[in-house]
Tab-separated table of C-alpha atoms in Angstrom:
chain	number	residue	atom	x	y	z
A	1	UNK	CA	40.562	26.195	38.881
A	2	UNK	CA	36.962	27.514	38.758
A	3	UNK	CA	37.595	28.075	34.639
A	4	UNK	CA	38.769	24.550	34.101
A	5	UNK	CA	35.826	23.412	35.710
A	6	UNK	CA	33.535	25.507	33.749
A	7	UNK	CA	34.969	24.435	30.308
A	8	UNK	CA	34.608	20.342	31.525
A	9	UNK	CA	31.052	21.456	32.160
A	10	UNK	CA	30.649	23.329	29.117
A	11	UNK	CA	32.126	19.447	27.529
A	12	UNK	CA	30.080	17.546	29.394
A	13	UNK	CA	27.096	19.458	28.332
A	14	UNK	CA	28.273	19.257	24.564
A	15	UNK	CA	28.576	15.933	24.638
A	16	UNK	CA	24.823	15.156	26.472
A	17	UNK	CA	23.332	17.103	23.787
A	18	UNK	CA	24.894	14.728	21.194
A	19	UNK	CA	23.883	11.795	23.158
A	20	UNK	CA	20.602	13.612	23.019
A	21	UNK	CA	20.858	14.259	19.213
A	22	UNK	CA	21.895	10.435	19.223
A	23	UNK	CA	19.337	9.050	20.790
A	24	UNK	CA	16.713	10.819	18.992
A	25	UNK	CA	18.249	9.718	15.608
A	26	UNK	CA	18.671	6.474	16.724
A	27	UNK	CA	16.396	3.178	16.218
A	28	UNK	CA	15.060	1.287	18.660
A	29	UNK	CA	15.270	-2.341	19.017
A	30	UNK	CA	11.591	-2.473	19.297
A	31	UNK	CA	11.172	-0.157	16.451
A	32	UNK	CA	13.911	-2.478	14.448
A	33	UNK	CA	11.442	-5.727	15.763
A	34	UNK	CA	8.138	-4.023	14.381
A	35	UNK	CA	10.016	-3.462	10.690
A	36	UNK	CA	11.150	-6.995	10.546
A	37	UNK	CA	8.083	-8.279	11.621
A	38	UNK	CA	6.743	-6.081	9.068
A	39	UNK	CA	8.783	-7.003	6.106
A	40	UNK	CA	8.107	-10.832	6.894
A	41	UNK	CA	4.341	-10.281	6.805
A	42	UNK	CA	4.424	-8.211	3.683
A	43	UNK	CA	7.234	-11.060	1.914
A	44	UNK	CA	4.890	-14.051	3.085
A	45	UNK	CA	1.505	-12.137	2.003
A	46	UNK	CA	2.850	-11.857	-1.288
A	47	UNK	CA	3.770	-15.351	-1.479
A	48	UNK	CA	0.392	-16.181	-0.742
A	49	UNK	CA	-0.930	-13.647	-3.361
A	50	UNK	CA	1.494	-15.362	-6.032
A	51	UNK	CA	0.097	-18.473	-4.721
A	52	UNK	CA	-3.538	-17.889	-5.603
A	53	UNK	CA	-2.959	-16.473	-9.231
A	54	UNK	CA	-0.709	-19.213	-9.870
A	55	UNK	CA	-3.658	-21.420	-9.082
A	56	UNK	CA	-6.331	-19.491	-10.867
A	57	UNK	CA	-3.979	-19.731	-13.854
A	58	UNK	CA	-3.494	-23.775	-13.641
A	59	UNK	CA	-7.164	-23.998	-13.094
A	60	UNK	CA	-8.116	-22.045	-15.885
A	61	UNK	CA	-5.697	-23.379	-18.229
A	62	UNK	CA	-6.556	-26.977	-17.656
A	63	UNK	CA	-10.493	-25.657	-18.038
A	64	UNK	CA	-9.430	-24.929	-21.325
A	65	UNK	CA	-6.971	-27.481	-22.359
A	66	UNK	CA	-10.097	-29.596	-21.733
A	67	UNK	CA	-12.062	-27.899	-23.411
A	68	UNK	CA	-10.794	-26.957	-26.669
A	69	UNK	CA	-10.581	-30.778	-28.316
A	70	UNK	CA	-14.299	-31.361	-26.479
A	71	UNK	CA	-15.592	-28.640	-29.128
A	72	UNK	CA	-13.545	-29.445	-31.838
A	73	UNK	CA	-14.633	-32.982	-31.838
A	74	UNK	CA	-18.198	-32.443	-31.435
A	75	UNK	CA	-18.586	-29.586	-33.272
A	76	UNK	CA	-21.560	-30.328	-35.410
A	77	UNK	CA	-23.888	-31.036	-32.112
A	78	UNK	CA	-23.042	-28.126	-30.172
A	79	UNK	CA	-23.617	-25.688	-33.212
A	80	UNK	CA	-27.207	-28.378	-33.561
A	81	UNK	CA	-28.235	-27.490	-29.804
A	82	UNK	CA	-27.083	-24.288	-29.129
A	83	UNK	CA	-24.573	-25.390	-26.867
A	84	UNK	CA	-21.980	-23.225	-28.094
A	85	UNK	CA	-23.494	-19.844	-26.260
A	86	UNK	CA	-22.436	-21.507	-22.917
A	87	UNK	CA	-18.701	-22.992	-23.977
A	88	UNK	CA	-18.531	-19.340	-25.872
A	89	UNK	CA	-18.926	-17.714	-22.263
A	90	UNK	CA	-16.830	-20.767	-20.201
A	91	UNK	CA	-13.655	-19.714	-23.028
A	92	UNK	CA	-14.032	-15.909	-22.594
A	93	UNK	CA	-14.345	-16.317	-18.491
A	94	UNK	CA	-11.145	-18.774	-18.729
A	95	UNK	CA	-9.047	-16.341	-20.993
A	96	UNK	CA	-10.137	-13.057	-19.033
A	97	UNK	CA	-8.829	-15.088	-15.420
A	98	UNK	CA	-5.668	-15.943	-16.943
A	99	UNK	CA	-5.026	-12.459	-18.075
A	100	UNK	CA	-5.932	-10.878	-15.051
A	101	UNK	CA	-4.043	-13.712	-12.686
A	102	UNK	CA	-0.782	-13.223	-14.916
A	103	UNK	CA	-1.253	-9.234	-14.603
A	104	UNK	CA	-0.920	-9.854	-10.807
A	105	UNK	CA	2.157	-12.261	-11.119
A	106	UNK	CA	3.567	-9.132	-13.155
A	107	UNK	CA	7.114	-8.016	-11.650
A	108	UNK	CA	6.630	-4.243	-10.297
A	109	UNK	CA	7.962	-1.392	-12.419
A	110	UNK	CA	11.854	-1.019	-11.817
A	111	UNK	CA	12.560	2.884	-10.679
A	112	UNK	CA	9.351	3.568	-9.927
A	113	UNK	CA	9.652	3.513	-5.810
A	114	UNK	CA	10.907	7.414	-5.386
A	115	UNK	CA	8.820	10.423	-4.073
A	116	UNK	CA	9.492	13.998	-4.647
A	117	UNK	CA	10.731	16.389	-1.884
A	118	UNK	CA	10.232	19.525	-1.099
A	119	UNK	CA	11.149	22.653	-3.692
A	120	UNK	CA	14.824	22.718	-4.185
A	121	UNK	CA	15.647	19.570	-3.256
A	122	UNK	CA	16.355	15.956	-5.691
A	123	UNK	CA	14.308	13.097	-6.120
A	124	UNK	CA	14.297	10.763	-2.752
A	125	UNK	CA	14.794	6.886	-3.421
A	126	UNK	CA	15.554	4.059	-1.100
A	127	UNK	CA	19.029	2.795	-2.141
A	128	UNK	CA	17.677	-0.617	-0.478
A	129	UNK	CA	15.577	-1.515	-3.264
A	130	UNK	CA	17.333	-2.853	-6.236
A	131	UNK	CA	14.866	-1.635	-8.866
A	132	UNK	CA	16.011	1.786	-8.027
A	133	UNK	CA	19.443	1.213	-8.859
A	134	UNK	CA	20.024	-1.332	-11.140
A	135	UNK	CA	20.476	1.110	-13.962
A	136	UNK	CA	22.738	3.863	-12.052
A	137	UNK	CA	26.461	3.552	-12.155
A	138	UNK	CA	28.046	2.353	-9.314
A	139	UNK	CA	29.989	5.447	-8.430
A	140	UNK	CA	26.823	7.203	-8.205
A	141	UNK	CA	25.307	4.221	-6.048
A	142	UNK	CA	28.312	3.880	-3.337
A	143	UNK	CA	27.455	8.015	-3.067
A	144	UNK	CA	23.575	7.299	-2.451
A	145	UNK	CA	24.050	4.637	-0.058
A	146	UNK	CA	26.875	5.971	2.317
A	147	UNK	CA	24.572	9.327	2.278
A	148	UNK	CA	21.805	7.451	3.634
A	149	UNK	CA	24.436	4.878	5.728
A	150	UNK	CA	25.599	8.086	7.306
A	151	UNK	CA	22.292	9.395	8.061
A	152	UNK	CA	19.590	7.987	10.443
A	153	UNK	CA	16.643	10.361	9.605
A	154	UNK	CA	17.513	8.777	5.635
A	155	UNK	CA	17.685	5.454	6.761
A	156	UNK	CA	13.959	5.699	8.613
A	157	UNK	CA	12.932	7.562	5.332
A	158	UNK	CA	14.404	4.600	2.954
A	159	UNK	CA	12.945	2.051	5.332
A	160	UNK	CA	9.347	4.099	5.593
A	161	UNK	CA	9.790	4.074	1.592
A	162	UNK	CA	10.602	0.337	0.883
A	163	UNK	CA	7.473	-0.660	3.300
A	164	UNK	CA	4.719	1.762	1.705
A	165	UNK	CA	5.894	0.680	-1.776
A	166	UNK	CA	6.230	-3.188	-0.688
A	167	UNK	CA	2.508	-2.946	0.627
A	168	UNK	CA	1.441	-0.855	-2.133
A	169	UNK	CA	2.265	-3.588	-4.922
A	170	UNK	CA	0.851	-6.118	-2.495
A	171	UNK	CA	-2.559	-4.352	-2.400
A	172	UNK	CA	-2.553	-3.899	-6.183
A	173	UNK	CA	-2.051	-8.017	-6.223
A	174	UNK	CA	-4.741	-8.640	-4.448
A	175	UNK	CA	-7.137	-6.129	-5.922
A	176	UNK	CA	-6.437	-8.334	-9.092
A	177	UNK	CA	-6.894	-11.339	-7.410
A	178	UNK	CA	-10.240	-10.528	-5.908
A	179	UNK	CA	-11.495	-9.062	-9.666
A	180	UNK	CA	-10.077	-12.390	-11.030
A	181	UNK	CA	-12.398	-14.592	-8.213
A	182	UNK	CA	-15.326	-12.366	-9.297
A	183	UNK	CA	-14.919	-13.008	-12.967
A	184	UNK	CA	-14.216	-16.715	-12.203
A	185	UNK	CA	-17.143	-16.793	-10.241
A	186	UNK	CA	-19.669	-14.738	-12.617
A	187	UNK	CA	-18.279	-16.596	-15.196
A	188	UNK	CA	-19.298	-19.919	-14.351
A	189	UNK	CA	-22.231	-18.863	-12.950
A	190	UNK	CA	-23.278	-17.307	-16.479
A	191	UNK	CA	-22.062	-20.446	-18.687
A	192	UNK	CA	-24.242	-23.075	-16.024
A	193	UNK	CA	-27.225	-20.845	-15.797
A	194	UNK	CA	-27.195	-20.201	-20.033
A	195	UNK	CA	-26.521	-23.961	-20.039
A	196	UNK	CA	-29.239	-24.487	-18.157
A	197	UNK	CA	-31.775	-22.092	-20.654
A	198	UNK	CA	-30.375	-23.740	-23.422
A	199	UNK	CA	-31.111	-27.236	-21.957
A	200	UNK	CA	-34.977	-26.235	-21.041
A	201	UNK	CA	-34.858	-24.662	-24.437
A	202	UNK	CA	-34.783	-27.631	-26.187
């Protein structure tokens, strides 16, 4: 009797430290709240970055549309007054915004979201993210993801993955944005103030 109740408590002890093991593999629901919450932010903060090139693009674009029959038609009294320094400096500020609003628009780089592990082991990539898979065969992909399905340390580092990449491309948006503002901004400043020169020129 005494050895049958040493082996259940030899069980019962297995199986605590697996509920242990469990628990500390586990996710919280709190910890599953925060990465939602997360992932919502990041999704609407690049919808508002897309936003804002989108409308230095229109802007810009309809700055030139404008612009481009107002030379050609008066083309003789803008070369006559000088006029053409200023327009010369509105055109280059309206091109450069485009540009730079239209790099920040730009799709990220498919397959470029992995990180390398430590010596000896592969090349760690979230099989969440479709740019990371979209060119693998699907053998190969059904392997990767029930890996990481099977694992919750790889799920946290796939999550942990998709959210520094996600915020990554959304700081490199809005870098761009804020360099396309400045140029906008420095832009028309310049044209109005050499406007303004060329005016009291006269």
């Amino acid at each position: 009797m005494e050895e049958v109740d040493e082996d259940d408590d030899e069980v019962t002890n297995d199986g605590d430290d697996k509920g242990k093991k469990k628990k500390k593999l586990g996710i919280s629901k709190e910890a599953i709240n925060i990465i939602r919450t997360t992932y919502r932010n990041n999704i609407d903060l690049t919808s508002i970055a897309d936003s804002k090139a989108n409308i230095l693009m229109s802007l810009n674009s309809l700055m030139l549309t404008f612009l481009i029959p107002i030379v050609l038609t008066n083309l003789d009294d803008i070369m006559l007054f000088n006029l053409y320094i200023p327009l010369i400096l509105l055109a280059i500020t309206c091109v450069a915004c485009i540009i730079i609003a239209a790099l920040a628009t730009r799709p990220v780089r498919m397959g470029t979201q992995k990180v390398k592990t430590e010596a000896g082991k592969r090349t760690r990539m979230s099989p969440f993210f479709f740019g990371n898979y979209y060119r693998m065969k699907r053998e190969d992909y059904f392997e990767m993801l029930e890996e990481a399905l099977g694992d919750p340390e790889l799920i946290m580092d796939s999550i942990k993955l998709d959210l520094y990449f996600l915020g990554k491309s959304i700081g490199e948006k809005y870098h761009k944005i804020r360099i396309c503002f400045l140029v906008f901004i420095l832009g028309i400043s310049a044209s109005a103030l050499s406007l303004i020169v060329v005016l009291l020129m006269r």
